[in-house]
PDB file of C-alpha atoms in Angstrom:
ATOM      1  CA  UNK A 152    -225.029  50.348   2.977  1.00  0.00           C
ATOM      2  CA  UNK A 153    -228.531  51.474   2.299  1.00  0.00           C
ATOM      3  CA  UNK A 154    -230.269  50.411  -1.094  1.00  0.00           C
ATOM      4  CA  UNK A 155    -230.878  54.164  -2.268  1.00  0.00           C
ATOM      5  CA  UNK A 156    -226.998  55.251  -0.881  1.00  0.00           C
ATOM      6  CA  UNK A 157    -226.539  53.064  -3.365  1.00  0.00           C
ATOM      7  CA  UNK A 158    -228.453  54.273  -6.260  1.00  0.00           C
ATOM      8  CA  UNK A 159    -226.690  57.978  -5.364  1.00  0.00           C
ATOM      9  CA  UNK A 160    -223.545  56.111  -5.534  1.00  0.00           C
ATOM     10  CA  UNK A 161    -223.891  54.706  -8.544  1.00  0.00           C
ATOM     11  CA  UNK A 162    -225.263  58.005  -9.970  1.00  0.00           C
ATOM     12  CA  UNK A 163    -222.183  59.994  -8.902  1.00  0.00           C
ATOM     13  CA  UNK A 164    -220.451  57.597 -10.493  1.00  0.00           C
ATOM     14  CA  UNK A 165    -222.501  57.952 -14.401  1.00  0.00           C
ATOM     15  CA  UNK A 166    -221.899  61.721 -13.760  1.00  0.00           C
ATOM     16  CA  UNK A 167    -217.937  61.297 -12.901  1.00  0.00           C
ATOM     17  CA  UNK A 168    -217.657  59.178 -16.138  1.00  0.00           C
ATOM     18  CA  UNK A 169    -219.463  61.588 -17.997  1.00  0.00           C
ATOM     19  CA  UNK A 170    -217.758  64.548 -17.294  1.00  0.00           C
ATOM     20  CA  UNK A 171    -214.557  63.684 -16.871  1.00  0.00           C
ATOM     21  CA  UNK A 172    -214.342  60.966 -19.153  1.00  0.00           C
ATOM     22  CA  UNK A 173    -217.198  61.228 -22.080  1.00  0.00           C
ATOM     23  CA  UNK A 174    -218.081  57.871 -21.270  1.00  0.00           C
ATOM     24  CA  UNK A 175    -222.429  57.135 -21.550  1.00  0.00           C
ATOM     25  CA  UNK A 176    -222.145  53.240 -22.461  1.00  0.00           C
ATOM     26  CA  UNK A 177    -222.041  50.138 -20.058  1.00  0.00           C
ATOM     27  CA  UNK A 178    -222.061  46.883 -19.476  1.00  0.00           C
ATOM     28  CA  UNK A 179    -223.950  45.911 -16.295  1.00  0.00           C
ATOM     29  CA  UNK A 180    -222.722  42.606 -14.812  1.00  0.00           C
ATOM     30  CA  UNK A 181    -226.102  41.791 -13.032  1.00  0.00           C
ATOM     31  CA  UNK A 182    -226.824  38.064 -13.945  1.00  0.00           C
ATOM     32  CA  UNK A 183    -229.818  39.406 -14.921  1.00  0.00           C
ATOM     33  CA  UNK A 184    -230.744  42.888 -15.043  1.00  0.00           C
ATOM     34  CA  UNK A 185    -234.794  42.295 -15.336  1.00  0.00           C
ATOM     35  CA  UNK A 186    -235.390  40.140 -12.262  1.00  0.00           C
ATOM     36  CA  UNK A 187    -237.065  42.550 -10.232  1.00  0.00           C
ATOM     37  CA  UNK A 188    -239.401  44.534 -11.599  1.00  0.00           C
ATOM     38  CA  UNK A 189    -239.184  47.295  -8.477  1.00  0.00           C
ATOM     39  CA  UNK A 190    -235.193  47.100  -8.950  1.00  0.00           C
ATOM     40  CA  UNK A 191    -235.811  48.186 -12.431  1.00  0.00           C
ATOM     41  CA  UNK A 192    -238.160  51.444 -11.768  1.00  0.00           C
ATOM     42  CA  UNK A 193    -235.853  52.302  -8.809  1.00  0.00           C
ATOM     43  CA  UNK A 194    -232.758  52.904 -10.899  1.00  0.00           C
ATOM     44  CA  UNK A 195    -235.209  54.278 -13.189  1.00  0.00           C
ATOM     45  CA  UNK A 196    -236.470  56.180 -11.061  1.00  0.00           C
ATOM     46  CA  UNK A 197    -233.352  57.329  -8.880  1.00  0.00           C
ATOM     47  CA  UNK A 198    -230.710  56.599 -11.390  1.00  0.00           C
ATOM     48  CA  UNK A 199    -230.960  57.345 -15.315  1.00  0.00           C
ATOM     49  CA  UNK A 200    -233.830  59.917 -15.307  1.00  0.00           C
ATOM     50  CA  UNK A 201    -231.866  61.989 -13.048  1.00  0.00           C
ATOM     51  CA  UNK A 202    -229.194  61.955 -15.510  1.00  0.00           C
ATOM     52  CA  UNK A 203    -228.968  65.264 -17.818  1.00  0.00           C
ATOM     53  CA  UNK A 204    -227.253  63.032 -20.201  1.00  0.00           C
ATOM     54  CA  UNK A 205    -228.426  59.778 -21.990  1.00  0.00           C
ATOM     55  CA  UNK A 206    -226.466  56.303 -20.715  1.00  0.00           C
ATOM     56  CA  UNK A 207    -226.606  53.385 -23.115  1.00  0.00           C
ATOM     57  CA  UNK A 208    -225.973  49.722 -21.401  1.00  0.00           C
ATOM     58  CA  UNK A 209    -225.768  46.247 -22.981  1.00  0.00           C
ATOM     59  CA  UNK A 210    -227.256  43.935 -19.909  1.00  0.00           C
ATOM     60  CA  UNK A 211    -228.244  40.068 -19.674  1.00  0.00           C
ATOM     61  CA  UNK A 212    -232.306  39.906 -19.110  1.00  0.00           C
ATOM     62  CA  UNK A 213    -235.025  36.804 -19.343  1.00  0.00           C
ATOM     63  CA  UNK A 214    -236.882  36.513 -21.972  1.00  0.00           C
ATOM     64  CA  UNK A 215    -239.805  34.922 -20.515  1.00  0.00           C
ATOM     65  CA  UNK A 216    -239.464  37.949 -18.016  1.00  0.00           C
ATOM     66  CA  UNK A 217    -240.306  40.833 -20.510  1.00  0.00           C
ATOM     67  CA  UNK A 218    -243.216  38.648 -22.280  1.00  0.00           C
ATOM     68  CA  UNK A 219    -245.060  38.589 -18.900  1.00  0.00           C
ATOM     69  CA  UNK A 220    -244.447  41.673 -18.034  1.00  0.00           C
ATOM     70  CA  UNK A 221    -244.918  43.391 -21.284  1.00  0.00           C
ATOM     71  CA  UNK A 222    -244.627  46.928 -19.907  1.00  0.00           C
ATOM     72  CA  UNK A 223    -241.457  46.947 -18.624  1.00  0.00           C
ATOM     73  CA  UNK A 224    -240.532  46.680 -22.306  1.00  0.00           C
ATOM     74  CA  UNK A 225    -240.462  50.028 -22.444  1.00  0.00           C
ATOM     75  CA  UNK A 226    -239.104  50.922 -19.039  1.00  0.00           C
ATOM     76  CA  UNK A 227    -236.111  48.961 -20.262  1.00  0.00           C
ATOM     77  CA  UNK A 228    -235.541  51.076 -23.343  1.00  0.00           C
ATOM     78  CA  UNK A 229    -236.097  54.512 -21.571  1.00  0.00           C
ATOM     79  CA  UNK A 230    -233.904  53.717 -18.650  1.00  0.00           C
ATOM     80  CA  UNK A 231    -231.651  52.980 -21.825  1.00  0.00           C
ATOM     81  CA  UNK A 232    -230.940  49.579 -23.135  1.00  0.00           C
ATOM     82  CA  UNK A 233    -229.795  49.176 -26.293  1.00  0.00           C
ATOM     83  CA  UNK A 234    -228.299  45.520 -26.833  1.00  0.00           C
ATOM     84  CA  UNK A 235    -230.169  42.661 -24.816  1.00  0.00           C
ATOM     85  CA  UNK A 236    -228.503  39.508 -24.233  1.00  0.00           C
ATOM     86  CA  UNK A 237    -231.119  36.720 -23.768  1.00  0.00           C
ATOM     87  CA  UNK A 238    -230.782  33.355 -22.871  1.00  0.00           C
ATOM     88  CA  UNK A 239    -233.056  31.433 -24.710  1.00  0.00           C
ATOM     89  CA  UNK A 240    -232.070  27.371 -23.729  1.00  0.00           C
ATOM     90  CA  UNK A 241    -233.664  25.588 -26.490  1.00  0.00           C
ATOM     91  CA  UNK A 242    -236.450  26.418 -28.727  1.00  0.00           C
ATOM     92  CA  UNK A 243    -237.869  22.767 -29.274  1.00  0.00           C
ATOM     93  CA  UNK A 244    -241.043  22.198 -27.640  1.00  0.00           C
ATOM     94  CA  UNK A 245    -240.315  18.379 -25.592  1.00  0.00           C
ATOM     95  CA  UNK A 246    -236.341  19.417 -24.576  1.00  0.00           C
ATOM     96  CA  UNK A 247    -238.457  22.987 -23.124  1.00  0.00           C
ATOM     97  CA  UNK A 248    -241.082  20.567 -21.533  1.00  0.00           C
ATOM     98  CA  UNK A 249    -238.111  18.442 -20.514  1.00  0.00           C
ATOM     99  CA  UNK A 250    -236.028  21.067 -18.858  1.00  0.00           C
ATOM    100  CA  UNK A 251    -238.782  22.778 -16.830  1.00  0.00           C
ATOM    101  CA  UNK A 252    -238.849  25.739 -19.450  1.00  0.00           C
ATOM    102  CA  UNK A 253    -242.651  27.795 -19.367  1.00  0.00           C
ATOM    103  CA  UNK A 254    -242.403  30.342 -22.056  1.00  0.00           C
ATOM    104  CA  UNK A 255    -243.267  27.440 -25.226  1.00  0.00           C
ATOM    105  CA  UNK A 256    -240.299  27.613 -28.287  1.00  0.00           C
ATOM    106  CA  UNK A 257    -242.588  30.151 -31.042  1.00  0.00           C
ATOM    107  CA  UNK A 258    -244.107  32.597 -28.849  1.00  0.00           C
ATOM    108  CA  UNK A 259    -239.975  32.894 -27.815  1.00  0.00           C
ATOM    109  CA  UNK A 260    -239.254  34.113 -31.600  1.00  0.00           C
ATOM    110  CA  UNK A 261    -242.776  35.296 -32.182  1.00  0.00           C
ATOM    111  CA  UNK A 262    -241.946  37.806 -28.762  1.00  0.00           C
ATOM    112  CA  UNK A 263    -237.749  38.528 -29.900  1.00  0.00           C
ATOM    113  CA  UNK A 264    -239.649  39.470 -33.340  1.00  0.00           C
ATOM    114  CA  UNK A 265    -242.611  42.346 -31.334  1.00  0.00           C
ATOM    115  CA  UNK A 266    -239.290  43.655 -29.186  1.00  0.00           C
TER     116      UNK A 266
END
C-alpha cells in the first residue's frame, strides 16, 4: 500500500473517532516518532493540518534528534504532541562514552529545561 494511502486512512480514522466518539487524545506506539524528519513533515502536512479539530498525542522520541534539529520541536508541538517519553540512558558522562551516547548529559538536562 502506498504511503500517502496510509496517511489518508489515518486521517479518516481520526475523523471517524472524533465524529463518532469525540476522541482527540492518542498514544502513538511508534518506537521513535521523530526518527525521520520527512515522516513527521508528511504526517503534519497530509494528516494533522488537514483535520478540522486538534488531536493531542504522546509518543516516544529521541531527545538528541530534537537537539540536533531544533526546528522539529515546533513541528512536533504543532502536530499535537502534548507528552513526550524520552529514553535517557544515563546522565553520567563516563557511562555515556562507554555506551556510545553522543549527547553530553549536561546538555541533555539543559535542553530538557529549554523544551
